[in-house]
Short mmCIF file of C-alpha atoms and ligand atoms in Angstrom, two decimals:
data_model
loop_
_atom_site.label_atom_id
_atom_site.label_comp_id
_atom_site.label_asym_id
_atom_site.label_seq_id
_atom_site.Cartn_x
_atom_site.Cartn_y
_atom_site.Cartn_z
CA UNK A 1 3.81 -29.74 -0.47
CA UNK A 2 1.64 -27.96 1.65
CA UNK A 3 -1.92 -26.59 0.66
CA UNK A 4 -2.64 -23.12 -0.02
CA UNK A 5 -6.12 -21.73 0.47
CA UNK A 6 -7.03 -20.42 -2.61
CA UNK A 7 -6.59 -16.42 -3.39
CA UNK A 8 -8.06 -14.76 -6.22
CA UNK A 9 -6.42 -11.93 -8.04
CA UNK A 10 -7.40 -9.31 -9.97
CA UNK A 11 -5.00 -9.37 -13.01
CA UNK A 12 -4.98 -5.99 -14.28
CA UNK A 13 -2.90 -7.39 -17.52
CA UNK A 14 -6.12 -10.23 -18.87
CA UNK A 15 -9.07 -7.94 -16.60
CA UNK A 16 -10.36 -11.08 -15.03
CA UNK A 17 -10.19 -12.70 -11.39
CA UNK A 18 -7.47 -15.66 -11.65
CA UNK A 19 -6.50 -18.24 -8.92
CA UNK A 20 -3.43 -16.58 -7.77
CA UNK A 21 -0.54 -19.68 -8.76
CA UNK A 22 3.02 -18.35 -7.80
CA UNK A 23 5.49 -19.72 -10.45
CA UNK A 24 7.93 -21.82 -7.82
CA UNK A 25 5.63 -21.97 -4.42
CA UNK A 26 6.57 -21.77 -1.79
CA UNK A 27 7.98 -19.08 -3.32
CA UNK A 28 6.56 -15.83 -4.19
CA UNK A 29 8.44 -12.74 -6.12
CA UNK A 30 6.65 -9.11 -5.87
CA UNK A 31 7.98 -6.10 -7.34
CA UNK A 32 6.13 -2.43 -5.97
CA UNK A 33 6.95 0.87 -7.78
CA UNK A 34 8.33 2.79 -5.10
CA UNK A 35 8.24 6.52 -4.02
CA UNK A 36 9.98 9.33 -5.98
CA UNK A 37 12.07 11.20 -3.44
CA UNK A 38 11.69 14.64 -3.96
CA UNK A 39 9.60 15.53 -1.70
CA UNK A 40 7.17 14.37 1.94
CA UNK A 41 4.90 11.61 0.88
CA UNK A 42 1.19 12.35 1.31
CA UNK A 43 -1.46 10.18 2.03
CA UNK A 44 -2.82 9.32 -1.11
CA UNK A 45 1.32 7.49 -1.28
CA UNK A 46 0.24 6.06 1.92
CA UNK A 47 -2.72 4.30 0.01
CA UNK A 48 -1.18 2.71 -2.29
CA UNK A 49 1.71 1.48 -0.16
CA UNK A 50 -0.77 -0.05 2.32
CA UNK A 51 -2.41 -1.66 -0.56
CA UNK A 52 0.68 -3.68 -0.90
CA UNK A 53 1.17 -4.52 2.73
CA UNK A 54 -1.75 -5.83 2.64
CA UNK A 55 -0.58 -8.52 -0.20
CA UNK A 56 2.71 -8.96 1.55
CA UNK A 57 1.32 -9.38 4.89
CA UNK A 58 -1.43 -12.20 3.58
CA UNK A 59 0.82 -13.78 1.41
CA UNK A 60 2.90 -14.31 4.11
CA UNK A 61 0.12 -15.56 6.64
CA UNK A 62 -1.07 -18.39 4.22
CA UNK A 63 2.95 -19.52 4.38
CA UNK A 64 4.39 -18.86 1.17
CA UNK A 65 8.04 -17.09 1.23
CA UNK A 66 7.61 -13.60 -0.45
CA UNK A 67 10.41 -12.10 -1.98
CA UNK A 68 8.97 -7.98 -1.63
CA UNK A 69 11.21 -5.98 -3.33
CA UNK A 70 10.21 -2.09 -3.61
CA UNK A 71 11.95 0.24 -5.23
CA UNK A 72 13.27 4.43 -4.54
CA UNK A 73 13.45 6.07 -7.67
CA UNK A 74 15.77 8.42 -7.18
CA UNK A 75 16.45 10.19 -10.93
CA UNK A 76 15.07 10.03 -14.09
CA UNK A 77 11.27 11.07 -13.04
CA UNK A 78 11.16 13.92 -14.99
CA UNK A 79 8.64 16.74 -14.25
CA UNK A 80 7.13 16.97 -17.39
CA UNK A 81 4.73 13.90 -18.04
CA UNK A 82 6.76 13.25 -20.80
CA UNK A 83 10.45 13.30 -21.66
CA UNK A 84 10.56 16.44 -21.29
CA UNK A 85 11.43 18.96 -18.41
CA UNK A 86 14.30 18.73 -15.40
CA UNK A 87 14.78 15.40 -13.72
CA UNK A 88 12.52 16.25 -10.07
CA UNK A 89 15.45 15.81 -7.49
CA UNK A 90 17.27 17.69 -9.46
CA UNK A 91 15.59 20.67 -9.67
CA UNK A 92 14.69 20.41 -6.13
CA UNK A 93 18.80 20.37 -5.07
CA UNK A 94 18.76 23.48 -6.99
CA UNK A 95 15.86 24.93 -5.48
CA UNK A 96 16.83 23.95 -1.91
CA UNK A 97 20.83 24.40 -2.72
CA UNK A 98 21.64 20.85 -1.99
CA UNK A 99 23.18 17.77 -3.34
CA UNK A 100 21.16 16.00 -5.16
CA UNK A 101 21.80 12.87 -2.50
CA UNK A 102 20.91 14.93 0.24
CA UNK A 103 17.13 15.28 -1.57
CA UNK A 104 17.43 11.78 -2.12
CA UNK A 105 18.47 11.12 1.68
CA UNK A 106 16.24 13.23 3.23
CA UNK A 107 12.55 12.39 1.35
CA UNK A 108 13.97 8.63 1.96
CA UNK A 109 14.39 8.86 5.61
CA UNK A 110 11.19 10.99 5.49
CA UNK A 111 9.68 8.20 3.68
CA UNK A 112 10.28 5.36 5.98
CA UNK A 113 9.35 7.27 9.09
CA UNK A 114 5.80 7.26 7.39
CA UNK A 115 5.86 3.86 6.73
CA UNK A 116 7.13 2.87 10.22
CA UNK A 117 4.11 4.63 11.31
CA UNK A 118 1.60 3.48 9.97
CA UNK A 119 3.16 -0.30 10.66
CA UNK A 120 4.04 -1.25 7.07
CA UNK A 121 6.69 -4.31 6.55
CA UNK A 122 9.81 -3.57 5.47
CA UNK A 123 9.87 -5.15 1.77
CA UNK A 124 13.09 -7.78 1.14
CA UNK A 125 15.02 -5.17 -0.72
CA UNK A 126 14.82 -2.04 -1.63
CA UNK A 127 16.98 -1.05 -4.67
CA UNK A 128 17.69 2.28 -6.20
CA UNK A 129 17.98 3.75 -9.76
CA UNK A 130 21.09 5.66 -9.04
CA UNK A 131 22.50 2.07 -7.74
CA UNK A 132 21.90 0.03 -10.88
CA UNK A 133 23.07 2.33 -13.47
CA UNK A 134 25.35 -0.04 -14.94
CA UNK A 135 22.52 -2.67 -15.44
CA UNK A 136 20.03 0.19 -17.00
CA UNK A 137 22.97 0.94 -19.50
CA UNK A 138 23.26 -2.95 -19.98
CA UNK A 139 19.61 -3.60 -20.66
CA UNK A 140 19.61 -0.48 -22.53
CA UNK A 141 22.26 -2.43 -25.18
CA UNK A 142 20.15 -5.60 -25.23
CA UNK A 143 16.51 -3.66 -26.40
CA UNK A 144 19.59 -1.84 -28.90
CA UNK A 145 20.53 -5.00 -30.22
CA UNK A 146 17.15 -6.18 -31.05
CA UNK A 147 16.38 -3.55 -32.80
CA UNK A 148 13.80 -1.71 -30.85
CA UNK A 149 15.34 1.69 -29.83
CA UNK A 150 17.96 3.61 -31.66
CA UNK A 151 19.73 6.72 -30.84
CA UNK A 152 19.27 10.18 -31.99
CA UNK A 153 21.65 13.04 -30.66
CA UNK A 154 23.27 11.21 -27.99
CA UNK A 155 19.87 10.19 -26.42
CA UNK A 156 18.65 6.70 -26.71
CA UNK A 157 14.70 5.97 -27.59
CA UNK A 158 12.54 3.23 -27.54
CA UNK A 159 10.77 2.04 -31.01
CA UNK A 160 7.13 2.21 -29.90
CA UNK A 161 5.84 1.47 -33.33
CA UNK A 162 8.49 -1.10 -34.41
CA UNK A 163 7.98 -2.96 -31.23
CA UNK A 164 4.32 -2.87 -31.80
CA UNK A 165 4.97 -4.98 -34.85
CA UNK A 166 5.82 -7.92 -32.71
CA UNK A 167 4.24 -7.56 -29.69
CA UNK A 168 0.69 -5.58 -28.65
CA UNK A 169 1.69 -2.05 -27.27
CA UNK A 170 -1.28 -1.09 -24.94
CA UNK A 171 -1.89 -4.51 -23.65
CA UNK A 172 -1.82 -3.17 -20.07
CA UNK A 173 -3.76 -0.19 -20.54
CA UNK A 174 -5.72 -1.01 -22.91
CA UNK A 175 -4.77 1.82 -25.64
CA UNK A 176 -5.06 1.81 -29.11
CA UNK A 177 -1.89 2.94 -30.61
CA UNK A 178 -3.51 5.06 -32.86
CA UNK A 179 -5.74 6.62 -30.53
CA UNK A 180 -2.58 7.71 -28.90
CA UNK A 181 -0.72 9.10 -31.93
CA UNK A 182 -3.73 11.54 -31.98
CA UNK A 183 -3.19 12.26 -28.53
CA UNK A 184 0.08 12.83 -28.50
CA UNK A 185 0.94 16.63 -28.27
CA UNK A 186 4.69 17.46 -29.00
CA UNK A 187 6.62 18.54 -25.99
CA UNK A 188 10.27 20.02 -25.41
CA UNK A 189 12.98 18.09 -26.72
CA UNK A 190 10.71 15.73 -28.50
CA UNK A 191 12.53 16.39 -32.07
CA UNK A 192 14.67 14.16 -31.37
CA UNK A 193 12.63 11.21 -31.24
CA UNK A 194 11.27 9.43 -34.74
CA UNK A 195 8.21 10.03 -33.59
CA UNK A 196 6.03 10.97 -30.53
CA UNK A 197 4.53 7.77 -29.18
CA UNK A 198 8.70 7.09 -28.53
CA UNK A 199 10.06 6.93 -25.25
CA UNK A 200 13.30 7.62 -23.33
CA UNK A 201 15.92 4.71 -22.35
CA UNK A 202 18.86 6.92 -21.79
CA UNK A 203 18.83 11.00 -21.91
CA UNK A 204 21.80 12.93 -22.89
CA UNK A 205 22.02 15.56 -19.97
CA UNK A 206 22.90 19.10 -20.78
CA UNK A 207 26.04 20.82 -19.41
CA UNK A 208 24.10 22.21 -16.01
CA UNK A 209 21.99 18.77 -15.10
CA UNK A 210 23.28 17.45 -11.75
CA UNK A 211 22.73 13.71 -11.70
CA UNK A 212 24.72 12.16 -14.61
CA UNK A 213 26.89 9.18 -15.87
CA UNK A 214 29.16 7.78 -18.67
CA UNK A 215 27.35 5.32 -21.16
CA UNK A 216 28.62 4.49 -24.56
CA UNK A 217 25.66 7.13 -25.94
CA UNK A 218 26.81 9.99 -23.67
CA UNK A 219 26.73 11.39 -20.34
CA UNK A 220 23.40 11.54 -19.29
CA UNK A 221 20.99 9.64 -16.92
CA UNK A 222 18.09 6.91 -18.10
CA UNK A 223 14.96 7.24 -18.42
CA UNK A 224 12.54 6.71 -15.74
CA UNK A 225 10.83 3.65 -16.95
CA UNK A 226 14.10 1.48 -17.42
CA UNK A 227 15.04 1.26 -13.57
CA UNK A 228 11.68 -0.83 -12.38
CA UNK A 229 11.99 -3.22 -15.61
CA UNK A 230 16.28 -3.35 -14.70
CA UNK A 231 15.83 -3.88 -10.50
CA UNK A 232 12.91 -6.45 -10.99
CA UNK A 233 14.37 -8.50 -13.29
CA UNK A 234 17.46 -8.22 -11.51
CA UNK A 235 16.04 -9.20 -8.04
CA UNK A 236 12.99 -11.28 -9.33
CA UNK A 237 14.09 -13.11 -12.10
CA UNK A 238 12.59 -12.22 -15.83
CA UNK A 239 9.66 -13.58 -14.74
CA UNK A 240 8.12 -13.13 -11.50
CA UNK A 241 4.60 -13.36 -9.67
CA UNK A 242 3.47 -10.01 -8.93
CA UNK A 243 3.91 -6.40 -9.95
CA UNK A 244 2.07 -3.62 -7.87
CA UNK A 245 1.57 0.04 -8.11
CA UNK A 246 -0.96 2.70 -8.19
CA UNK A 247 -3.61 2.78 -10.80
CA UNK A 248 -2.17 6.11 -12.28
CA UNK A 249 1.26 4.50 -13.50
CA UNK A 250 -0.32 1.93 -15.46
CA UNK A 251 0.27 4.17 -18.42
CA UNK A 252 2.73 4.96 -19.01
CA UNK A 253 5.03 3.73 -16.85
CA UNK A 254 4.08 0.32 -16.67
CA UNK A 255 2.90 0.09 -20.42
CA UNK A 256 6.58 0.52 -20.83
CA UNK A 257 8.21 -1.69 -18.42
CA UNK A 258 5.97 -4.39 -20.36
CA UNK A 259 7.66 -3.16 -23.62
CA UNK A 260 10.89 -2.66 -22.38
CA UNK A 261 11.33 -6.21 -20.57
CA UNK A 262 9.54 -8.05 -24.04
CA UNK A 263 11.92 -5.81 -25.98
CA UNK A 264 14.94 -6.71 -24.37
CA UNK A 265 14.27 -10.54 -23.68
CA UNK A 266 11.63 -10.91 -26.68
CA UNK A 267 9.36 -12.99 -23.84
CA UNK A 268 6.29 -11.12 -24.12
CA UNK A 269 5.00 -11.98 -20.19
CA UNK A 270 7.54 -11.30 -17.53
CA UNK A 271 5.06 -10.41 -15.24
CA UNK A 272 2.48 -12.65 -14.27
CA UNK A 273 -0.18 -10.60 -12.26
CA UNK A 274 -0.24 -7.17 -12.71
CA UNK A 275 -2.12 -5.26 -9.99
CA UNK A 276 -3.21 -1.61 -8.91
CA UNK A 277 -4.62 0.23 -6.70
CA UNK A 278 -6.59 2.68 -7.06
CA UNK A 279 -6.52 6.59 -5.50
CA UNK A 280 -7.36 8.41 -2.84
CA UNK A 281 -9.15 11.60 -3.51
CA UNK A 282 -10.48 14.86 -2.26
CA UNK A 283 -14.07 15.53 -2.86
CA UNK A 284 -13.39 13.58 -6.19
CA UNK A 285 -10.46 14.35 -7.12
CA UNK A 286 -7.10 12.11 -6.68
CA UNK A 287 -4.68 13.75 -3.64
CA UNK A 288 -1.58 15.01 -5.23
CA UNK A 289 1.15 17.21 -4.44
CA UNK A 290 0.36 19.26 -7.58
CA UNK A 291 -3.61 19.76 -7.09
CA UNK A 292 -2.54 21.36 -3.76
CA UNK A 293 -4.73 18.94 -1.74
CA UNK A 294 -1.94 16.72 -0.41
CA UNK A 295 -1.31 16.38 3.21
CA UNK A 296 1.71 14.31 4.34
CA UNK A 297 0.89 12.22 7.43
CA UNK A 298 2.23 14.77 10.78
CA UNK A 299 -0.65 17.07 8.97
CA UNK A 300 -3.08 14.52 9.60
CA UNK A 301 -1.69 13.59 12.88
CA UNK A 302 -1.75 16.93 14.20
CA UNK A 303 -4.98 18.54 12.30
CA UNK A 304 -3.00 20.90 11.08
CA UNK A 305 -4.47 21.29 7.28
CA UNK A 306 -7.17 23.30 6.24
CA UNK A 307 -8.93 19.84 4.89
CA UNK A 308 -8.83 18.64 8.63
CA UNK A 309 -10.60 19.65 11.24
CA UNK A 310 -9.09 17.92 13.96
CA UNK A 311 -5.87 15.29 14.06
CA UNK A 312 -6.44 11.40 13.64
CA UNK A 313 -4.26 8.98 14.56
CA UNK A 314 -1.91 6.59 12.24
CA UNK A 315 -4.43 3.57 12.61
CA UNK A 316 -7.29 5.60 12.27
CA UNK A 317 -6.21 6.44 8.83
CA UNK A 318 -4.70 2.62 8.41
CA UNK A 319 -8.62 1.23 9.42
CA UNK A 320 -10.32 3.76 7.19
CA UNK A 321 -8.26 2.97 4.04
CA UNK A 322 -8.93 -1.00 5.06
CA UNK A 323 -12.63 -0.51 5.13
CA UNK A 324 -12.16 0.45 1.08
CA UNK A 325 -11.08 -2.13 -1.71
CA UNK A 326 -8.27 -0.90 -2.80
CA UNK A 327 -9.65 -1.74 -5.85
CA UNK A 328 -12.37 0.76 -5.46
CA UNK A 329 -11.73 5.07 -5.53
CA UNK A 330 -11.72 6.06 -1.58
CA UNK A 331 -13.08 9.49 -1.07
CA UNK A 332 -11.14 11.73 1.83
CA UNK A 333 -13.45 13.13 4.46
CA UNK A 334 -13.80 13.72 8.03
CA UNK A 335 -16.78 12.39 8.74
CA UNK A 336 -15.34 9.39 7.73
CA UNK A 337 -12.42 9.02 9.80
CA UNK A 338 -14.60 10.18 12.69
CA UNK A 339 -16.38 6.87 11.86
CA UNK A 340 -13.50 4.51 11.16
CA UNK A 341 -11.96 6.12 15.19
CA UNK A 342 -15.14 4.84 16.68
CA UNK A 343 -15.08 1.67 14.29
CA UNK A 344 -11.74 0.67 15.39
CA UNK A 345 -12.35 1.52 19.25
CA UNK A 346 -15.21 -1.12 19.16
CA UNK A 347 -12.88 -3.15 17.70
CA UNK A 348 -10.15 -3.13 19.97
CA UNK A 349 -12.18 -3.02 23.27
CA UNK A 350 -13.39 -6.26 22.14
CA UNK A 351 -10.28 -7.72 22.44
CA UNK A 352 -9.35 -6.39 25.99
CA UNK A 353 -13.06 -7.65 26.56
CA UNK A 354 -11.75 -11.17 25.19
CA UNK A 355 -8.76 -11.25 26.85
CA UNK A 356 -10.87 -11.10 30.32
CA UNK A 357 -13.47 -13.54 29.83
CA UNK A 358 -13.67 -16.11 32.23
CA UNK A 359 -13.51 -19.47 31.15
CA UNK A 360 -14.92 -22.65 32.35
CA UNK A 361 -14.00 -26.85 32.10
CA UNK A 362 -16.24 -28.42 29.97
CA UNK A 363 -18.37 -26.08 28.87
CA UNK A 364 -17.81 -25.93 25.27
CA UNK A 365 -20.47 -23.65 23.52
CA UNK A 366 -21.53 -25.01 20.21
CA UNK A 367 -23.46 -21.73 19.22
CA UNK A 368 -19.45 -19.94 19.16
CA UNK A 369 -18.71 -21.26 15.88
CA UNK A 370 -15.42 -20.05 15.29
CA UNK A 371 -14.83 -22.49 12.33
CA UNK A 372 -17.63 -20.15 10.54
CA UNK A 373 -16.14 -17.38 11.53
CA UNK A 374 -12.40 -18.08 10.59
CA UNK A 375 -13.55 -19.14 7.03
CA UNK A 376 -15.55 -16.72 5.84
CA UNK A 377 -12.23 -14.24 6.76
CA UNK A 378 -10.54 -16.65 4.48
CA UNK A 379 -12.78 -16.33 1.92
CA UNK A 380 -12.73 -12.37 1.93
CA UNK A 381 -9.24 -12.25 2.00
CA UNK A 382 -8.95 -14.91 -0.55
CA UNK A 383 -11.41 -12.34 -3.15
CA UNK A 384 -8.66 -10.52 -4.13
CA UNK A 385 -8.13 -9.19 -0.78
CA UNK A 386 -11.24 -7.50 0.18
CA UNK A 387 -10.26 -6.01 3.88
CA UNK A 388 -14.14 -4.85 3.72
CA UNK A 389 -15.90 -8.00 4.11
CA UNK A 390 -12.98 -9.44 6.52
CA UNK A 391 -14.02 -6.20 8.38
CA UNK A 392 -17.55 -7.41 8.37
CA UNK A 393 -16.39 -10.20 9.76
CA UNK A 394 -14.15 -9.55 13.07
CA UNK A 395 -17.50 -6.99 13.67
CA UNK A 396 -19.51 -10.64 13.79
CA UNK A 397 -16.75 -11.49 16.03
CA UNK A 398 -17.41 -8.46 18.17
CA UNK A 399 -20.57 -8.96 18.18
CA UNK A 400 -20.03 -12.64 19.85
CA UNK A 401 -17.32 -11.67 22.19
CA UNK A 402 -19.77 -8.65 24.21
CA UNK A 403 -22.76 -10.90 24.03
CA UNK A 404 -20.47 -13.25 26.10
CA UNK A 405 -19.36 -10.83 28.05
CA UNK A 406 -22.70 -9.39 28.68
CA UNK A 407 -24.91 -12.51 28.59
CA UNK A 408 -21.81 -14.58 30.71
CA UNK A 409 -22.41 -17.23 28.42
CA UNK A 410 -19.45 -20.04 29.32
CA UNK A 411 -17.51 -20.53 26.88
CA UNK A 412 -13.96 -23.20 27.57
CA UNK A 413 -10.27 -22.52 27.03
CA UNK A 414 -10.02 -23.67 23.54
CA UNK A 415 -12.91 -21.65 22.22
CA UNK A 416 -11.54 -18.32 24.50
CA UNK A 417 -8.07 -19.45 22.30
CA UNK A 418 -9.40 -19.71 19.19
CA UNK A 419 -11.02 -16.92 19.05
CA UNK A 420 -8.26 -14.81 20.15
CA UNK A 421 -6.04 -16.74 17.74
CA UNK A 422 -8.55 -15.26 15.09
CA UNK A 423 -8.56 -11.55 16.38
CA UNK A 424 -4.56 -11.33 16.52
CA UNK A 425 -4.15 -12.77 12.87
CA UNK A 426 -6.49 -10.41 10.96
CA UNK A 427 -6.32 -7.77 13.14
CA UNK A 428 -2.85 -7.78 13.73
CA UNK A 429 -0.65 -9.28 11.52
CA UNK A 430 -2.87 -9.24 8.45
CA UNK A 431 -4.24 -5.98 8.56
CA UNK A 432 -1.84 -4.39 10.56
CA UNK A 433 -2.95 -2.60 12.94
CA UNK A 434 -1.85 -1.71 16.61
CA UNK A 435 -3.12 -1.01 19.43
CA UNK A 436 -2.34 2.64 19.99
CA UNK A 437 -2.66 5.77 22.69
CA UNK A 438 -5.37 7.70 22.24
CA UNK A 439 -3.88 10.36 22.95
CA UNK A 440 -1.36 10.70 19.77
CA UNK A 441 -4.08 11.12 17.49
CA UNK A 442 -6.25 13.50 19.53
CA UNK A 443 -4.22 15.64 22.09
CA UNK A 444 -6.16 13.94 25.12
CA UNK A 445 -3.66 12.46 27.68
CA UNK A 446 -5.59 9.80 29.08
CA UNK A 447 -4.16 6.89 28.04
CA UNK A 448 -6.74 4.28 26.07
CA UNK A 449 -5.30 1.17 27.73
CA UNK A 450 -5.57 2.59 31.16
CA UNK A 451 -9.48 3.12 30.42
CA UNK A 452 -10.00 0.16 28.48
CA UNK A 453 -8.55 -1.64 31.70
CA UNK A 454 -10.66 0.07 34.17
CA UNK A 455 -14.36 -0.50 32.27
CA UNK A 456 -13.00 -3.91 32.44
CA UNK A 457 -12.10 -4.12 36.32
CA UNK A 458 -15.61 -2.82 36.16
CA UNK A 459 -17.23 -5.77 33.91
CA UNK A 460 -15.38 -7.93 36.71
CA UNK A 461 -16.71 -7.02 39.17
CA UNK A 462 -20.61 -6.59 37.62
CA UNK A 463 -19.60 -10.19 36.96
CA UNK A 464 -19.20 -10.81 40.86
CA UNK A 465 -22.01 -8.47 41.87
CA UNK A 466 -19.68 -6.31 43.61
CA UNK A 467 -21.86 -3.54 42.94
CA UNK A 468 -20.02 -0.80 44.96
CA UNK A 469 -16.80 -1.16 43.18
CA UNK A 470 -18.59 -1.16 39.51
CA UNK A 471 -20.40 1.94 40.76
CA UNK A 472 -17.04 3.57 42.31
CA UNK A 473 -15.17 3.51 38.33
CA UNK A 474 -18.38 4.89 36.66
CA UNK A 475 -18.37 7.92 39.45
CA UNK A 476 -14.91 8.54 39.45
CA UNK A 477 -14.55 8.06 35.70
CA UNK A 478 -17.75 10.21 35.29
CA UNK A 479 -15.67 12.86 37.25
CA UNK A 480 -12.62 12.89 34.81
CA UNK A 481 -15.20 13.59 32.04
CA UNK A 482 -15.42 9.77 30.72
CA UNK A 483 -18.58 7.86 30.90
CA UNK A 484 -19.58 4.32 30.09
CA UNK A 485 -22.11 3.36 28.06
CA UNK A 486 -23.44 -0.27 29.37
CA UNK A 487 -25.38 -2.30 26.17
CA UNK A 488 -26.19 -5.86 25.20
CA UNK A 489 -22.86 -6.22 23.86
CA UNK A 490 -21.15 -5.26 26.51
CA UNK A 491 -19.22 -2.10 27.91
CA UNK A 492 -17.54 1.07 26.47
CA UNK A 493 -16.26 4.37 27.42
CA UNK A 494 -16.16 7.54 26.06
CA UNK A 495 -15.43 11.30 26.58
CA UNK A 496 -18.22 13.51 27.61
P1 AMP B 501 5.03 8.91 -6.93
O1 AMP B 501 6.01 8.86 -5.79
O2 AMP B 501 4.51 10.12 -7.55
O3 AMP B 501 5.97 7.97 -8.14
O4 AMP B 501 4.16 7.98 -5.93
C1 AMP B 501 4.61 6.62 -5.43
C2 AMP B 501 3.39 5.99 -5.58
O5 AMP B 501 2.55 6.52 -5.09
C3 AMP B 501 2.93 5.35 -7.04
O6 AMP B 501 2.52 4.07 -6.68
C4 AMP B 501 1.82 6.28 -7.21
O7 AMP B 501 1.05 5.39 -8.23
C5 AMP B 501 0.50 5.96 -5.82
N1 AMP B 501 -0.24 7.55 -5.80
C6 AMP B 501 0.09 8.97 -5.92
N2 AMP B 501 -1.42 9.78 -5.53
C7 AMP B 501 -2.14 8.41 -5.25
C8 AMP B 501 -3.07 8.70 -4.53
N3 AMP B 501 -3.46 10.33 -4.80
N4 AMP B 501 -3.87 7.68 -4.56
C9 AMP B 501 -3.37 6.78 -4.46
N5 AMP B 501 -2.29 5.94 -4.51
C10 AMP B 501 -1.42 7.60 -5.17
ZN1 ZN B 502 8.02 1.81 -11.19
#
């Protein structure tokens, strides 16, 4: 079997960076909690899905056969933190006078559009909670059979204390059950629980509730945490490799998932590597719909939001996010996005420069050490998907390309092809960046590709000592408000 380069993953469960060894190589099973489709996704959600897009892309790049399951939450997620409040989708349906499934479809479509705009790969399976009610009832029965749940007034609750006698509730989040007891407020509907710590597996629906199904206990609906336990097990097996989500899901959602899986099967480690992405913040506060600081990707692109000085293109945002490590918080700012826009432009124009580099037979340049660059890239990604380090290595490659171009250093065709392969692999396949028309981000109409081409043609003219053509291009662009800057690293263009 092929050897895979070492990959270390920070495992939230063990709090250690561990060598990734899949259960059944070359196969990898990965489950990521998807969106609750009751409103438009905001940029914070995009960050988490981007984190796992990178994990997915890199595993594929390494040669793994990945089954990536990302669910759609279309029932069971209540407005309250705990088991209280209205179902988020039912509430939206009531307010907008729509069928709940119309709400689900509308925001699932929106989610898919956003994923496409940001060039996220589609998962292998995208199961929905409402499509797995039968399996959810089955898991509740298994948990009841093992004695870790009880019925109360038509609802079924998970018995946390009983479970904690045999397993460790809090193993993922590090929370201690005694602290939880002291911090758990008594909320609506909790009077039917034996203990405020317990959480709902099935809730009996009242007559006004829009989404409900028959079950052995009542006409009702499943608890929010259950769907992920059920769908991950169904598609990836009772044990699988990676489970991801935003770190705000660690508790209670993922802690409850672990408890449900263990409670149903008596096997305590269903997931081998738990991964949690950190939050996108605005002025240090988590971006969230409820905070009023969450803008949609559309607002971002048009610049139509109080937080935005102007519009930014999707790839600028992708690049901005990847300049931070997924496990660190990332604060949104216009200055950071503008810096990312410039950085991305430099990277993309180096790729154009590379395409036009002339090669010379028998002139392998010993100073052009592509193996070392490539090793540093693999090492960066192998160290818990460290995209900021990867990007810094890519900028070393940019410097190299630009100095080859400006100093007219000879390289041979193999060296050029190796450099192209390095960039194509890391920039496009792994980081998932795309070339885009600059007009899409800041309302300028000129096509960046055309400008890149003109700068490239001017570079060729200069190499041929055709000063007249080179000057003519500079003057013509200058009249359009575009200036060309020459530096040791090559030529770039800028709008005045
Ligand atoms: P939700 O639709 O609220 O269930 O969230 C979908 C995903 O987005 C979850 O994995 C959340 O952890 C994640 N998420 C929500 N807010 C943010 C944020 N500000 N930054 C990063 N991820 C977030
Ligand atoms: Zn989940």
